[in-house]
Amino acid sequence: MMSSWQVIVDAMPLLLQGLWITVKIVVISLLIAFVIGLITGLINTSSNKILKFIATLYIDIIRGTPLLVQMFFIYFALPAFLDIRIPAETAGIIAISANAGAYIAEIFRAGILSIDNGQREAARSLGLSQVQTMRLVILPQAFRRMIPAFVNQCTISIKDTSLLSVIGIRELTQSGEIIISTNYRAFEIWGTVGILYFIIIYSISRLSRVLERRLSLK
Amino acid sequence: MKKIGSLLMTSLLALTLSACGSSSENAPAASDGTGASNEIVTYTIGTDATFPPFEYEQDGKYVGIDIDLINAIGELEGFKVDLKPMNFKGIIPAITANQLDAAIAGISITDERKQVVNLSDTYFEAGLSLVVHSDNDSITKPEDLKGKVIAIKKGTAGSEKAEQLAKEYDITLNYFDSSPAMFQEVVNKNADATIEDFPVISYKLAVDPNAHLKIVGERLTGDQYGIAVSKDNEELLQKINDGIKKLKESGKYDEIINKYIGTSAK
C-alpha cells in the first residue's frame, strides 16, 4: 500500500488541472451570467409587457428545473434534436451561465427596486434622462447592496460546476473520480478535492468582505 | 412477590434475547452449504443496472444474466440477495468501504482489482470491442485512433485499455458514468469512438435498430468476468465459487445465458 501522502502528491497534477478547468468555466460563465442578469433584470423593472413576459418565462423555467437536467438537455438532447455538435465545455458554460443568469437577474431586480423612488424623481427633476438616471444614480447604489448576493451566487455556481462531470468535462470533481477509478483511494482523493474547493470558495468570501468595506457608503 | 417479579423479569429478558437472535438477518448463518439451515443470511450485492444484457431494468424489475446468476447462486448456497444498483465506478470502492458484500456487474478480472477485492472464478468470457458511429469509415483498427476522441466509462476495463492506447497514440479521453451516456457521445459525434465489452455492444446492436453504431476490427482483448467479493468475507467467495461450478454442471448456466443472448455473442 502506498502512503496517503504519496497518493495525494501523485494525484496533485491531475487535480490542479481539474481545478483550472473549474475556475475557467466559472469565470467565463459568471461574466456571461452577469450580462444576462443585468439585461433581464432591467427588462423586469421596465414596463414593456412582451419583453417582461419572455424574461419571466426564462427565469421561471430555470428556477423550476434542476441544473442537472438542464445540463443533460443542453448536451445530450439539443444536439441530437437540432443535428448540431456542442462541445462539452461549451455546453457546460451555456448551462452554468443560463442558470446563474436567471438568479442574478432576480438579484438585479431586487437591488433596483430597493433604491428609494425619491432618488429617481430627484435625478429626473435635475434633468437627467431615464437612461442617465439608471446608469448614474440607481445602478451604482443598487450595485453596492447587491454584492453579498452576487458573492453568494458565485460560490453556488462554483459548487454547481461539480455536476459537469456527468457530461464528461474534466473539472475538479471529474478528475477526482478518474483518479479513484484506478487507485481506489477514496478517502485521500475526496479529502483533497474538498480542501481545494474550500480554498477557492473561502478566498472569494474573504475578498468580497474587503470589497464591501471598500465600497461601503462613507 | 419479589420472586415472581424477578421471574417475570428473567423470562422477559430471555424472550427478548431469543427474539433478537432469530430476527438478526445479518448474523453469519451456521449454513452447511446446502441452504438447509433455517437462518438465511442476506448479502448486499452491487450492480450497474445500465449494462444490458447483463443487468438492466425491465417493467420496474432488474433482470439480466448477472441478476439471474446471482439469484441462482443464492438459492443453491442458501443466502438472500439484496440488490443495490449504482454507478459502475463506485462499485469496487463501495466493497472496500464495506458498503457492499459483493458485486456482479460484468466486472472484468484485473490485477488492480485483485489487490483490493477478491474475484470469483470466471463466469463469462467477454472481450473488448472498438465501436464507432455507423457513418464512420475512417476508423477500422486501434492505429486509426491517432488524434481522435474516445468516450469511455469510468473505472472499466475499456477505460484502462483506452488509457493504454492514449499513451501510444495521441488520443483525447472523455469520461462518463454509464454506457448509455458514452454511446450517446459517439452518436452525437462529440467522440469518434468508444470501447465497450463485446457482448454488451453486440446486444445493443441486435435490439436497437436506431443505434447508429457499429463494431470495427477484431476484439481488442479477451476479458473474463468475475464476481467481486469483499476481502473480509472468504466464506462468501467460497459459496459463490461453489455456486458457479454447480450451475455450470447442472446446465442451468447455459439456460440463463441462452435466455438473454442465445449463442450469438458468446
mmCIF file with all atom_site columns, N, CA, C and O in Angstrom, chain A residues 136-166:
data_model
loop_
_atom_site.group_PDB
_atom_site.id
_atom_site.type_symbol
_atom_site.label_atom_id
_atom_site.label_alt_id
_atom_site.label_comp_id
_atom_site.label_asym_id
_atom_site.label_entity_id
_atom_site.label_seq_id
_atom_site.pdbx_PDB_ins_code
_atom_site.Cartn_x
_atom_site.Cartn_y
_atom_site.Cartn_z
_atom_site.occupancy
_atom_site.B_iso_or_equiv
_atom_site.pdbx_formal_charge
_atom_site.auth_seq_id
_atom_site.auth_comp_id
_atom_site.auth_asym_id
_atom_site.auth_atom_id
_atom_site.pdbx_PDB_model_num
ATOM 1   N N  . LEU A 1 136 ? -26.326 56.483 -13.709 1.00 0.00 ? 136 LEU A N  1
ATOM 2   C CA . LEU A 1 136 ? -25.533 57.314 -12.809 1.00 0.00 ? 136 LEU A CA 1
ATOM 3   C C  . LEU A 1 136 ? -26.039 57.331 -11.369 1.00 0.00 ? 136 LEU A C  1
ATOM 4   O O  . LEU A 1 136 ? -25.279 57.580 -10.442 1.00 0.00 ? 136 LEU A O  1
ATOM 5   N N  . VAL A 1 137 ? -27.335 57.087 -11.204 1.00 0.00 ? 137 VAL A N  1
ATOM 6   C CA . VAL A 1 137 ? -27.888 57.225 -9.850  1.00 0.00 ? 137 VAL A CA 1
ATOM 7   C C  . VAL A 1 137 ? -28.327 55.887 -9.250  1.00 0.00 ? 137 VAL A C  1
ATOM 8   O O  . VAL A 1 137 ? -27.880 55.489 -8.174  1.00 0.00 ? 137 VAL A O  1
ATOM 9   N N  . ILE A 1 138 ? -29.199 55.184 -9.979  1.00 0.00 ? 138 ILE A N  1
ATOM 10  C CA . ILE A 1 138 ? -29.801 53.978 -9.400  1.00 0.00 ? 138 ILE A CA 1
ATOM 11  C C  . ILE A 1 138 ? -28.808 52.817 -9.326  1.00 0.00 ? 138 ILE A C  1
ATOM 12  O O  . ILE A 1 138 ? -28.552 52.256 -8.244  1.00 0.00 ? 138 ILE A O  1
ATOM 13  N N  . LEU A 1 139 ? -28.227 52.423 -10.495 1.00 0.00 ? 139 LEU A N  1
ATOM 14  C CA . LEU A 1 139 ? -27.378 51.231 -10.531 1.00 0.00 ? 139 LEU A CA 1
ATOM 15  C C  . LEU A 1 139 ? -26.182 51.284 -9.584  1.00 0.00 ? 139 LEU A C  1
ATOM 16  O O  . LEU A 1 139 ? -25.905 50.303 -8.895  1.00 0.00 ? 139 LEU A O  1
ATOM 17  N N  . PRO A 1 140 ? -25.444 52.424 -9.521  1.00 0.00 ? 140 PRO A N  1
ATOM 18  C CA . PRO A 1 140 ? -24.289 52.415 -8.603  1.00 0.00 ? 140 PRO A CA 1
ATOM 19  C C  . PRO A 1 140 ? -24.689 52.134 -7.146  1.00 0.00 ? 140 PRO A C  1
ATOM 20  O O  . PRO A 1 140 ? -23.988 51.427 -6.439  1.00 0.00 ? 140 PRO A O  1
ATOM 21  N N  . GLN A 1 141 ? -25.826 52.671 -6.742  1.00 0.00 ? 141 GLN A N  1
ATOM 22  C CA . GLN A 1 141 ? -26.265 52.441 -5.359  1.00 0.00 ? 141 GLN A CA 1
ATOM 23  C C  . GLN A 1 141 ? -26.764 51.004 -5.182  1.00 0.00 ? 141 GLN A C  1
ATOM 24  O O  . GLN A 1 141 ? -26.475 50.345 -4.185  1.00 0.00 ? 141 GLN A O  1
ATOM 25  N N  . ALA A 1 142 ? -27.549 50.562 -6.205  1.00 0.00 ? 142 ALA A N  1
ATOM 26  C CA . ALA A 1 142 ? -28.100 49.211 -6.134  1.00 0.00 ? 142 ALA A CA 1
ATOM 27  C C  . ALA A 1 142 ? -26.963 48.190 -6.106  1.00 0.00 ? 142 ALA A C  1
ATOM 28  O O  . ALA A 1 142 ? -26.997 47.216 -5.353  1.00 0.00 ? 142 ALA A O  1
ATOM 29  N N  . PHE A 1 143 ? -25.942 48.456 -6.904  1.00 0.00 ? 143 PHE A N  1
ATOM 30  C CA . PHE A 1 143 ? -24.839 47.531 -7.051  1.00 0.00 ? 143 PHE A CA 1
ATOM 31  C C  . PHE A 1 143 ? -24.159 47.227 -5.714  1.00 0.00 ? 143 PHE A C  1
ATOM 32  O O  . PHE A 1 143 ? -23.848 46.087 -5.402  1.00 0.00 ? 143 PHE A O  1
ATOM 33  N N  . ARG A 1 144 ? -23.975 48.279 -4.904  1.00 0.00 ? 144 ARG A N  1
ATOM 34  C CA . ARG A 1 144 ? -23.339 48.080 -3.594  1.00 0.00 ? 144 ARG A CA 1
ATOM 35  C C  . ARG A 1 144 ? -24.154 47.132 -2.734  1.00 0.00 ? 144 ARG A C  1
ATOM 36  O O  . ARG A 1 144 ? -23.610 46.281 -2.049  1.00 0.00 ? 144 ARG A O  1
ATOM 37  N N  . ARG A 1 145 ? -25.464 47.297 -2.796  1.00 0.00 ? 145 ARG A N  1
ATOM 38  C CA . ARG A 1 145 ? -26.325 46.446 -1.977  1.00 0.00 ? 145 ARG A CA 1
ATOM 39  C C  . ARG A 1 145 ? -26.341 45.008 -2.479  1.00 0.00 ? 145 ARG A C  1
ATOM 40  O O  . ARG A 1 145 ? -26.701 44.096 -1.734  1.00 0.00 ? 145 ARG A O  1
ATOM 41  N N  . MET A 1 146 ? -26.010 44.846 -3.760  1.00 0.00 ? 146 MET A N  1
ATOM 42  C CA . MET A 1 146 ? -26.113 43.508 -4.358  1.00 0.00 ? 146 MET A CA 1
ATOM 43  C C  . MET A 1 146 ? -24.890 42.634 -4.105  1.00 0.00 ? 146 MET A C  1
ATOM 44  O O  . MET A 1 146 ? -24.952 41.435 -4.322  1.00 0.00 ? 146 MET A O  1
ATOM 45  N N  . ILE A 1 147 ? -23.780 43.242 -3.692  1.00 0.00 ? 147 ILE A N  1
ATOM 46  C CA . ILE A 1 147 ? -22.528 42.480 -3.591  1.00 0.00 ? 147 ILE A CA 1
ATOM 47  C C  . ILE A 1 147 ? -22.662 41.171 -2.799  1.00 0.00 ? 147 ILE A C  1
ATOM 48  O O  . ILE A 1 147 ? -22.276 40.110 -3.293  1.00 0.00 ? 147 ILE A O  1
ATOM 49  N N  . PRO A 1 148 ? -23.235 41.200 -1.587  1.00 0.00 ? 148 PRO A N  1
ATOM 50  C CA . PRO A 1 148 ? -23.315 39.930 -0.843  1.00 0.00 ? 148 PRO A CA 1
ATOM 51  C C  . PRO A 1 148 ? -24.081 38.848 -1.615  1.00 0.00 ? 148 PRO A C  1
ATOM 52  O O  . PRO A 1 148 ? -23.664 37.688 -1.646  1.00 0.00 ? 148 PRO A O  1
ATOM 53  N N  . ALA A 1 149 ? -25.186 39.246 -2.287  1.00 0.00 ? 149 ALA A N  1
ATOM 54  C CA . ALA A 1 149 ? -25.973 38.270 -3.042  1.00 0.00 ? 149 ALA A CA 1
ATOM 55  C C  . ALA A 1 149 ? -25.193 37.739 -4.239  1.00 0.00 ? 149 ALA A C  1
ATOM 56  O O  . ALA A 1 149 ? -25.283 36.556 -4.582  1.00 0.00 ? 149 ALA A O  1
ATOM 57  N N  . PHE A 1 150 ? -24.409 38.627 -4.893  1.00 0.00 ? 150 PHE A N  1
ATOM 58  C CA . PHE A 1 150 ? -23.569 38.183 -6.010  1.00 0.00 ? 150 PHE A CA 1
ATOM 59  C C  . PHE A 1 150 ? -22.559 37.139 -5.566  1.00 0.00 ? 150 PHE A C  1
ATOM 60  O O  . PHE A 1 150 ? -22.378 36.112 -6.209  1.00 0.00 ? 150 PHE A O  1
ATOM 61  N N  . VAL A 1 151 ? -21.878 37.453 -4.487  1.00 0.00 ? 151 VAL A N  1
ATOM 62  C CA . VAL A 1 151 ? -20.840 36.550 -3.979  1.00 0.00 ? 151 VAL A CA 1
ATOM 63  C C  . VAL A 1 151 ? -21.459 35.202 -3.637  1.00 0.00 ? 151 VAL A C  1
ATOM 64  O O  . VAL A 1 151 ? -20.904 34.141 -3.942  1.00 0.00 ? 151 VAL A O  1
ATOM 65  N N  . ASN A 1 152 ? -22.645 35.243 -3.051  1.00 0.00 ? 152 ASN A N  1
ATOM 66  C CA . ASN A 1 152 ? -23.362 34.017 -2.730  1.00 0.00 ? 152 ASN A CA 1
ATOM 67  C C  . ASN A 1 152 ? -23.626 33.197 -3.989  1.00 0.00 ? 152 ASN A C  1
ATOM 68  O O  . ASN A 1 152 ? -23.365 31.990 -4.035  1.00 0.00 ? 152 ASN A O  1
ATOM 69  N N  . GLN A 1 153 ? -24.118 33.862 -5.057  1.00 0.00 ? 153 GLN A N  1
ATOM 70  C CA . GLN A 1 153 ? -24.395 33.164 -6.314  1.00 0.00 ? 153 GLN A CA 1
ATOM 71  C C  . GLN A 1 153 ? -23.101 32.612 -6.911  1.00 0.00 ? 153 GLN A C  1
ATOM 72  O O  . GLN A 1 153 ? -23.074 31.520 -7.478  1.00 0.00 ? 153 GLN A O  1
ATOM 73  N N  . CYS A 1 154 ? -22.028 33.386 -6.745  1.00 0.00 ? 154 CYS A N  1
ATOM 74  C CA . CYS A 1 154 ? -20.722 32.977 -7.268  1.00 0.00 ? 154 CYS A CA 1
ATOM 75  C C  . CYS A 1 154 ? -20.275 31.663 -6.610  1.00 0.00 ? 154 CYS A C  1
ATOM 76  O O  . CYS A 1 154 ? -19.858 30.728 -7.294  1.00 0.00 ? 154 CYS A O  1
ATOM 77  N N  . THR A 1 155 ? -20.408 31.582 -5.288  1.00 0.00 ? 155 THR A N  1
ATOM 78  C CA . THR A 1 155 ? -19.990 30.345 -4.602  1.00 0.00 ? 155 THR A CA 1
ATOM 79  C C  . THR A 1 155 ? -20.914 29.182 -4.978  1.00 0.00 ? 155 THR A C  1
ATOM 80  O O  . THR A 1 155 ? -20.465 28.053 -5.122  1.00 0.00 ? 155 THR A O  1
ATOM 81  N N  . ILE A 1 156 ? -22.217 29.486 -5.169  1.00 0.00 ? 156 ILE A N  1
ATOM 82  C CA . ILE A 1 156 ? -23.142 28.423 -5.582  1.00 0.00 ? 156 ILE A CA 1
ATOM 83  C C  . ILE A 1 156 ? -22.731 27.895 -6.957  1.00 0.00 ? 156 ILE A C  1
ATOM 84  O O  . ILE A 1 156 ? -22.691 26.686 -7.186  1.00 0.00 ? 156 ILE A O  1
ATOM 85  N N  . SER A 1 157 ? -22.391 28.812 -7.874  1.00 0.00 ? 157 SER A N  1
ATOM 86  C CA . SER A 1 157 ? -22.009 28.390 -9.221  1.00 0.00 ? 157 SER A CA 1
ATOM 87  C C  . SER A 1 157 ? -20.728 27.555 -9.223  1.00 0.00 ? 157 SER A C  1
ATOM 88  O O  . SER A 1 157 ? -20.600 26.618 -10.001 1.00 0.00 ? 157 SER A O  1
ATOM 89  N N  . ILE A 1 158 ? -19.790 27.900 -8.348  1.00 0.00 ? 158 ILE A N  1
ATOM 90  C CA . ILE A 1 158 ? -18.556 27.108 -8.269  1.00 0.00 ? 158 ILE A CA 1
ATOM 91  C C  . ILE A 1 158 ? -18.912 25.680 -7.882  1.00 0.00 ? 158 ILE A C  1
ATOM 92  O O  . ILE A 1 158 ? -18.444 24.706 -8.483  1.00 0.00 ? 158 ILE A O  1
ATOM 93  N N  . LYS A 1 159 ? -19.785 25.549 -6.887  1.00 0.00 ? 159 LYS A N  1
ATOM 94  C CA . LYS A 1 159 ? -20.177 24.204 -6.437  1.00 0.00 ? 159 LYS A CA 1
ATOM 95  C C  . LYS A 1 159 ? -20.982 23.477 -7.522  1.00 0.00 ? 159 LYS A C  1
ATOM 96  O O  . LYS A 1 159 ? -20.875 22.268 -7.679  1.00 0.00 ? 159 LYS A O  1
ATOM 97  N N  . ASP A 1 160 ? -21.788 24.252 -8.274  1.00 0.00 ? 160 ASP A N  1
ATOM 98  C CA . ASP A 1 160 ? -22.595 23.662 -9.351  1.00 0.00 ? 160 ASP A CA 1
ATOM 99  C C  . ASP A 1 160 ? -21.733 23.036 -10.445 1.00 0.00 ? 160 ASP A C  1
ATOM 100 O O  . ASP A 1 160 ? -22.149 22.073 -11.086 1.00 0.00 ? 160 ASP A O  1
ATOM 101 N N  . THR A 1 161 ? -20.522 23.588 -10.670 1.00 0.00 ? 161 THR A N  1
ATOM 102 C CA . THR A 1 161 ? -19.697 23.051 -11.754 1.00 0.00 ? 161 THR A CA 1
ATOM 103 C C  . THR A 1 161 ? -19.351 21.587 -11.517 1.00 0.00 ? 161 THR A C  1
ATOM 104 O O  . THR A 1 161 ? -19.046 20.872 -12.454 1.00 0.00 ? 161 THR A O  1
ATOM 105 N N  . SER A 1 162 ? -19.414 21.133 -10.254 1.00 0.00 ? 162 SER A N  1
ATOM 106 C CA . SER A 1 162 ? -19.072 19.728 -9.997  1.00 0.00 ? 162 SER A CA 1
ATOM 107 C C  . SER A 1 162 ? -20.047 18.795 -10.722 1.00 0.00 ? 162 SER A C  1
ATOM 108 O O  . SER A 1 162 ? -19.705 17.658 -11.054 1.00 0.00 ? 162 SER A O  1
ATOM 109 N N  . LEU A 1 163 ? -21.264 19.298 -11.017 1.00 0.00 ? 163 LEU A N  1
ATOM 110 C CA . LEU A 1 163 ? -22.239 18.490 -11.748 1.00 0.00 ? 163 LEU A CA 1
ATOM 111 C C  . LEU A 1 163 ? -21.799 18.248 -13.189 1.00 0.00 ? 163 LEU A C  1
ATOM 112 O O  . LEU A 1 163 ? -22.259 17.311 -13.836 1.00 0.00 ? 163 LEU A O  1
ATOM 113 N N  . LEU A 1 164 ? -20.916 19.114 -13.696 1.00 0.00 ? 164 LEU A N  1
ATOM 114 C CA . LEU A 1 164 ? -20.493 18.985 -15.089 1.00 0.00 ? 164 LEU A CA 1
ATOM 115 C C  . LEU A 1 164 ? -19.727 17.697 -15.362 1.00 0.00 ? 164 LEU A C  1
ATOM 116 O O  . LEU A 1 164 ? -19.505 17.337 -16.510 1.00 0.00 ? 164 LEU A O  1
ATOM 117 N N  . SER A 1 165 ? -19.331 17.003 -14.285 1.00 0.00 ? 165 SER A N  1
ATOM 118 C CA . SER A 1 165 ? -18.631 15.728 -14.502 1.00 0.00 ? 165 SER A CA 1
ATOM 119 C C  . SER A 1 165 ? -19.520 14.752 -15.265 1.00 0.00 ? 165 SER A C  1
ATOM 120 O O  . SER A 1 165 ? -19.025 13.898 -15.981 1.00 0.00 ? 165 SER A O  1
ATOM 121 N N  . VAL A 1 166 ? -20.847 14.897 -15.139 1.00 0.00 ? 166 VAL A N  1
ATOM 122 C CA . VAL A 1 166 ? -21.756 13.947 -15.808 1.00 0.00 ? 166 VAL A CA 1
ATOM 123 C C  . VAL A 1 166 ? -21.740 14.084 -17.319 1.00 0.00 ? 166 VAL A C  1
ATOM 124 O O  . VAL A 1 166 ? -22.129 13.163 -18.025 1.00 0.00 ? 166 VAL A O  1
#
